[in-house]
Coordinates of C-alpha atoms in Angstrom, one line a residue:
M646 CA 0.0 0.0 0.0
K647 CA 1.3 3.5 -0.9
Q648 CA 2.5 5.6 2.0
Y649 CA 1.3 9.1 2.2
G650 CA 3.2 12.1 3.6
I651 CA 0.8 14.7 5.3
L652 CA 1.7 18.1 6.7
A653 CA -0.8 19.3 9.3
I654 CA -0.9 23.0 10.3
N655 CA -2.7 24.4 13.3
P656 CA -2.3 28.2 13.7
G657 CA -3.1 29.6 17.2
S658 CA -3.2 33.2 18.5
T659 CA 0.5 33.0 19.7
S660 CA 1.8 29.8 18.1
T661 CA 1.8 27.7 14.9
K662 CA 1.8 24.0 15.4
I663 CA 3.0 21.8 12.6
A664 CA 3.4 18.0 12.3
V665 CA 4.3 15.7 9.5
Y666 CA 2.7 12.2 9.3
L667 CA 3.6 9.1 7.3
D668 CA 0.2 7.6 7.1
E669 CA -0.9 7.4 10.8
T670 CA 2.6 7.7 12.2
E671 CA 3.9 11.1 13.4
A672 CA 7.3 11.7 11.9
M673 CA 7.9 15.2 13.2
S674 CA 6.1 17.9 15.2
R675 CA 7.0 21.4 16.3
T676 CA 5.3 24.3 18.0
I677 CA 6.5 27.6 16.7
R678 CA 5.9 30.3 19.4
H679 CA 5.2 33.9 18.4
S680 CA 5.9 36.8 20.8
A681 CA 3.7 39.8 21.1
E682 CA 6.5 41.9 19.6
E683 CA 6.7 39.7 16.5
L684 CA 3.0 39.9 15.9
R685 CA 2.5 43.6 16.8
P686 CA 3.2 44.9 13.2
F687 CA 0.3 42.9 11.8
A688 CA -3.0 44.8 11.9
R689 CA -5.1 41.8 10.8
V690 CA -4.7 38.1 11.4
T691 CA -4.4 37.4 7.6
D692 CA -1.5 39.9 7.5
Q693 CA 0.6 37.3 9.4
F694 CA 0.4 34.9 6.4
G695 CA 3.8 35.5 5.0
F696 CA 5.5 35.6 8.4
R697 CA 4.0 32.2 9.5
R698 CA 4.6 30.6 6.0
D699 CA 8.3 31.4 6.1
L700 CA 8.7 30.0 9.6
I701 CA 6.9 26.8 8.6
L702 CA 9.2 26.4 5.6
K703 CA 12.3 27.1 7.7
V704 CA 11.3 24.4 10.2
L705 CA 10.6 21.8 7.5
E706 CA 14.1 22.5 6.1
E707 CA 15.7 22.2 9.5
E708 CA 13.9 18.9 10.1
G709 CA 15.0 17.6 6.6
I710 CA 11.4 17.3 5.4
A711 CA 11.4 17.6 1.6
L712 CA 8.3 19.3 0.2
D713 CA 8.0 16.7 -2.6
S714 CA 7.5 14.0 0.0
L715 CA 4.1 15.4 0.9
S716 CA 0.9 14.1 -0.7
A717 CA -1.4 16.6 1.1
V718 CA -1.3 19.6 3.4
I719 CA -4.2 20.1 5.8
G720 CA -4.9 23.2 7.9
R721 CA -7.1 23.9 10.8
G722 CA -10.3 25.4 9.4
G723 CA -11.4 28.9 10.5
L724 CA -14.5 31.0 11.0
V725 CA -15.9 30.6 7.5
K726 CA -19.7 30.3 6.9
P727 CA -21.5 27.4 8.5
I728 CA -20.8 24.1 6.7
A729 CA -21.4 20.4 7.1
S730 CA -18.8 18.2 8.8
G731 CA -16.1 16.7 6.6
V732 CA -12.9 17.4 4.6
Y733 CA -12.9 20.3 2.2
E734 CA -10.4 20.9 -0.5
V735 CA -9.3 24.6 -0.4
N736 CA -10.7 26.3 -3.5
D737 CA -11.1 29.9 -4.4
A738 CA -14.4 30.3 -2.5
L739 CA -12.9 28.9 0.7
R740 CA -9.8 31.1 0.3
R741 CA -12.0 34.2 -0.1
D742 CA -13.9 33.4 3.1
L743 CA -10.8 32.5 5.1
I744 CA -9.4 36.0 4.1
H745 CA -12.6 38.0 4.7
A746 CA -13.8 36.0 7.7
P747 CA -17.6 36.3 7.6
Q748 CA -17.9 35.2 11.2
G749 CA -14.9 37.0 12.6
E750 CA -11.2 36.9 12.5
H751 CA -9.3 34.0 14.2
A752 CA -5.8 32.7 13.8
S753 CA -7.2 29.4 12.6
N754 CA -8.3 31.1 9.4
L755 CA -4.7 31.0 8.4
G756 CA -4.7 27.2 8.4
G757 CA -6.3 26.7 5.0
L758 CA -4.4 29.6 3.5
L759 CA -1.1 28.3 4.6
A760 CA -2.0 24.8 3.4
V761 CA -2.9 25.8 -0.1
E762 CA 0.3 27.9 -0.4
I763 CA 2.6 25.1 0.6
A764 CA 0.7 22.5 -1.3
S765 CA 1.0 24.7 -4.5
R766 CA 4.8 24.1 -4.3
V767 CA 4.4 20.3 -4.6
P768 CA 3.2 18.7 -7.8
D769 CA -0.1 16.9 -7.4
A770 CA -0.4 17.7 -3.7
K771 CA -3.8 18.8 -2.4
A772 CA -4.7 21.3 0.3
Y773 CA -7.6 20.7 2.7
I774 CA -9.3 21.8 5.9
A775 CA -11.4 19.5 8.1
D776 CA -14.2 20.0 10.6
P777 CA -13.7 23.7 11.4
V778 CA -15.4 25.2 14.5
V779 CA -18.3 26.4 12.3
V780 CA -19.5 22.9 11.5
D781 CA -23.3 23.2 11.5
E782 CA -25.5 20.1 11.6
L783 CA -28.2 21.4 14.0
D784 CA -31.7 20.2 13.7
D785 CA -34.0 23.1 12.7
V786 CA -35.7 23.0 16.1
A787 CA -32.4 23.5 17.8
R788 CA -31.9 26.9 16.1
V789 CA -35.0 28.5 17.5
C790 CA -34.7 31.1 20.3
G791 CA -37.3 32.9 22.3
H792 CA -37.2 36.1 20.2
A793 CA -37.4 36.6 16.4
L794 CA -34.2 38.6 16.3
F795 CA -32.1 35.8 17.7
R796 CA -31.1 32.3 16.6
R797 CA -28.8 29.7 18.1
V798 CA -25.5 29.3 16.3
S799 CA -23.3 26.2 16.0
I800 CA -19.7 27.0 17.0
F801 CA -17.9 24.2 18.9
H802 CA -14.9 21.8 19.0
A803 CA -16.0 19.9 15.9
L804 CA -12.6 18.5 15.0
N805 CA -12.0 16.8 18.3
Q806 CA -15.6 15.9 19.0
K807 CA -15.8 14.0 15.7
A808 CA -12.3 12.5 16.1
V809 CA -13.0 11.0 19.6
S810 CA -16.4 9.8 18.4
R811 CA -14.7 7.7 15.7
I812 CA -12.1 6.5 18.2
Y813 CA -14.9 5.3 20.5
A814 CA -16.8 3.7 17.6
A815 CA -13.7 1.7 16.6
R816 CA -13.1 0.6 20.1
V817 CA -16.6 -0.9 20.4
G818 CA -16.6 -2.3 16.8
R819 CA -19.4 0.0 15.6
K820 CA -19.6 2.7 13.0
Y821 CA -19.8 6.3 14.2
D822 CA -23.0 7.0 12.2
E823 CA -24.7 4.0 13.9
L824 CA -24.3 5.5 17.4
N825 CA -26.0 8.1 19.6
L826 CA -23.3 9.8 21.6
I827 CA -23.0 12.8 23.9
V828 CA -19.5 14.3 23.7
A829 CA -18.3 16.9 26.3
H830 CA -15.1 18.7 25.2
L831 CA -13.5 20.3 28.2
G832 CA -10.8 22.8 27.4
G833 CA -10.4 26.6 27.4
G834 CA -13.9 26.5 26.1
I835 CA -16.5 23.8 26.8
S836 CA -18.8 22.3 24.2
V837 CA -21.3 19.5 24.8
G838 CA -22.8 18.0 21.6
A839 CA -25.6 15.5 20.9
H840 CA -24.3 13.1 18.1
R841 CA -27.0 11.2 16.3
G842 CA -26.3 9.2 13.1
G843 CA -23.0 10.9 12.5
R844 CA -24.4 14.4 12.9
V845 CA -24.2 16.9 15.8
I846 CA -27.9 17.8 16.0
D847 CA -27.5 20.1 19.0
V848 CA -24.6 21.8 20.7
N849 CA -23.9 24.9 22.7
N850 CA -22.0 27.8 21.2
A851 CA -18.7 27.3 22.9
L852 CA -17.2 30.6 21.7
D853 CA -19.3 33.3 23.3
G854 CA -22.8 32.0 23.5
D855 CA -24.1 29.6 26.0
G856 CA -23.6 26.4 28.0
A857 CA -21.3 25.6 30.9
F858 CA -18.7 28.1 32.0
S859 CA -15.2 27.1 31.3
P860 CA -11.6 28.2 32.3
E861 CA -11.9 31.3 30.2
R862 CA -15.6 31.7 29.1
S863 CA -18.6 32.7 31.0
G864 CA -21.1 30.4 29.3
T865 CA -24.8 31.1 29.9
L866 CA -25.4 34.2 32.1
P867 CA -28.6 35.6 33.6
A868 CA -29.9 37.7 30.7
G869 CA -31.5 40.5 32.7
Q870 CA -28.3 41.1 34.7
L871 CA -26.2 41.1 31.5
V872 CA -28.5 43.7 29.9
K873 CA -28.2 45.9 32.9
L874 CA -24.4 45.6 32.8
C875 CA -24.3 46.5 29.1
F876 CA -26.2 49.7 29.7
S877 CA -24.5 50.6 33.0
G878 CA -22.1 52.9 31.2
Q879 CA -19.2 51.3 33.1
Y880 CA -18.0 49.0 30.3
T881 CA -17.3 49.2 26.6
E882 CA -18.6 46.6 24.1
A883 CA -15.1 45.2 23.8
Q884 CA -14.8 44.8 27.6
I885 CA -18.0 43.0 27.9
R886 CA -17.1 40.7 25.0
R887 CA -13.9 40.0 26.8
M888 CA -15.9 39.1 29.9
L889 CA -17.8 36.5 27.9
C890 CA -14.7 35.0 26.2
G891 CA -11.2 35.4 27.5
S892 CA -11.7 36.7 31.1
G893 CA -14.8 34.8 32.1
G894 CA -15.3 31.5 33.8
L895 CA -12.5 30.4 36.1
V896 CA -10.5 33.5 35.3
S897 CA -13.2 35.7 36.7
L898 CA -14.3 33.4 39.6
A899 CA -10.8 32.4 40.8
G900 CA -8.2 34.4 39.0
S901 CA -6.7 31.5 37.0
N902 CA -7.6 29.5 33.9
S903 CA -5.6 26.5 35.3
V904 CA -7.8 23.7 36.6
Q905 CA -4.7 22.0 38.1
E906 CA -3.7 25.1 40.0
L907 CA -7.2 25.5 41.4
L908 CA -7.3 21.9 42.5
E909 CA -4.0 22.3 44.2
R910 CA -5.3 25.4 46.0
A911 CA -8.4 23.3 47.0
K912 CA -6.1 20.6 48.5
Q913 CA -4.5 23.4 50.6
G914 CA -7.8 24.2 52.1
D915 CA -9.1 26.9 49.7
W916 CA -12.8 25.9 49.9
A917 CA -13.8 28.6 47.3
C918 CA -11.7 26.9 44.6
E919 CA -13.2 23.5 45.3
R920 CA -16.7 25.0 45.1
I921 CA -15.9 26.6 41.8
I922 CA -14.4 23.5 40.2
Y923 CA -17.4 21.4 41.3
A924 CA -19.8 24.1 40.0
M925 CA -18.1 23.9 36.6
A926 CA -18.5 20.1 36.6
Y927 CA -22.2 20.5 37.8
N928 CA -22.9 22.8 34.8
V929 CA -21.3 20.3 32.4
A930 CA -23.5 17.6 33.8
K931 CA -26.5 19.8 33.2
E932 CA -25.6 20.2 29.6
I933 CA -25.1 16.5 29.2
G934 CA -28.6 15.9 30.7
A935 CA -30.0 18.4 28.2
M936 CA -28.4 16.6 25.3
A937 CA -29.8 13.3 26.7
A938 CA -33.2 14.8 26.3
V939 CA -32.4 15.9 22.7
L940 CA -31.6 12.2 22.0
G941 CA -34.8 11.0 23.6
G942 CA -32.8 9.2 26.3
R943 CA -31.4 6.8 23.7
V944 CA -27.7 7.3 24.4
D945 CA -25.0 4.7 23.7
A946 CA -22.2 6.5 25.5
I947 CA -21.1 9.8 27.1
L948 CA -17.6 10.8 26.0
I949 CA -15.5 13.2 28.0
T950 CA -12.5 14.7 26.2
G951 CA -10.3 17.8 26.0
G952 CA -7.4 18.9 28.2
I953 CA -9.5 19.0 31.4
A954 CA -10.4 15.4 30.9
Y955 CA -7.0 14.5 32.4
S956 CA -8.4 15.6 35.7
G957 CA -9.9 12.6 37.5
T958 CA -11.5 15.0 40.0
V959 CA -13.5 16.8 37.3
C960 CA -14.4 13.6 35.4
D961 CA -15.5 11.8 38.6
A962 CA -17.7 14.8 39.5
I963 CA -19.4 14.7 36.1
R964 CA -19.7 10.9 36.0
E965 CA -21.4 10.9 39.4
R966 CA -24.3 12.9 38.0
V967 CA -24.7 11.5 34.5
S968 CA -23.7 7.8 34.7
F969 CA -27.4 6.9 35.0
I970 CA -27.9 8.1 31.4
A971 CA -25.3 5.9 29.7
P972 CA -21.7 4.5 30.2
V973 CA -19.2 7.3 30.6
E974 CA -15.9 7.0 28.7
V975 CA -13.0 9.4 29.2
I976 CA -10.8 10.0 26.1
P977 CA -8.5 12.8 27.4
G978 CA -6.6 15.4 25.4
E979 CA -7.1 17.1 22.1
D980 CA -5.0 15.6 19.4
E981 CA -5.9 18.2 16.8
M982 CA -2.8 17.4 14.7
G983 CA -3.5 13.7 14.6
A984 CA -7.2 14.4 13.8
L985 CA -6.3 16.6 10.9
A986 CA -3.9 14.0 9.5
E987 CA -6.4 11.3 9.9
N988 CA -9.0 13.3 8.0
A989 CA -6.5 13.9 5.1
L990 CA -5.5 10.2 5.1
R991 CA -9.1 9.1 4.7
V992 CA -9.4 11.2 1.5
L993 CA -6.0 10.1 0.1
R994 CA -7.0 6.5 0.6
G995 CA -10.3 7.0 -1.1
E996 CA -12.3 6.2 2.0
E997 CA -14.0 9.6 1.9
M998 CA -14.6 12.2 -0.9
P999 CA -13.7 15.8 -0.1
K1000 CA -16.6 18.2 -0.1
K1001 CA -16.8 21.4 -2.2
Y1002 CA -17.0 24.7 -0.4
E1003 CA -19.4 27.0 -2.1

């Protein structure tokens, strides 16, 4: 069987992660850090394109990775328009929306742009993105809010939620699209999705909308109190948005976004930290219960994933409240690079056809 070389690119706000895979095997990985001083000259995220491209090419050269050894380059998808789950070849329409960012600028928008640039240097290599955060498979009823001017929006950890669902399905000898799963991704943001037949039919907006509070995000807040705050004259719109995403959640409640640090403080007798951690787990459990209702109580498994899933304390607190619904499986971490490479490999092997972005 032919072996495929795949370059995965995951741009973050202060770093660019790259990894090269030979089929499923990681051959090289590197996290390139970007200081505030290095990024200061760039007014927009997309202005960083040339800077990050040159760093990636330099690292590949240092690691002895020949570009012509690559069959595909896959980047983390960004805030483009809502799309179905899957692998998308980077075409002109996708490039346009990655640049103009219809749902807002984010470093991940650079993923597809960097992928197509590097792939263009390799004969016959293709550029892809896979399962960006804007994957939207919501049932229509899940979009309806209580006012005509509002609607629920799907923004969540689609890449990791889909990846761990496939991992679990393989473990139990089933196909992902045969299962009803609830997946709770616990990271800097928290998303809890109801997976039915291979589609995420309901999920909270993990960026700035609703759901459980997380290390850095406020989640659902009392609407009346939020309105009052917005019109108090004490805060700008930017400051309030920062409260919702960036300085909310554990940062606001305990002054740190580190679950491990707060658990250590709790061990030292800081009762307030213990209370806050258990409140976060409590809110996650409530979201899982809501998704169980979405699935009509027919749930094959509850999967807990993301970086916080390494904490037995948090996972046990969630399991205690939701294990009556279905078996709880913990698949910790967020192997975004491996998930990207696995998506590209399925396309290269002909196991999945890439979708067209329009």
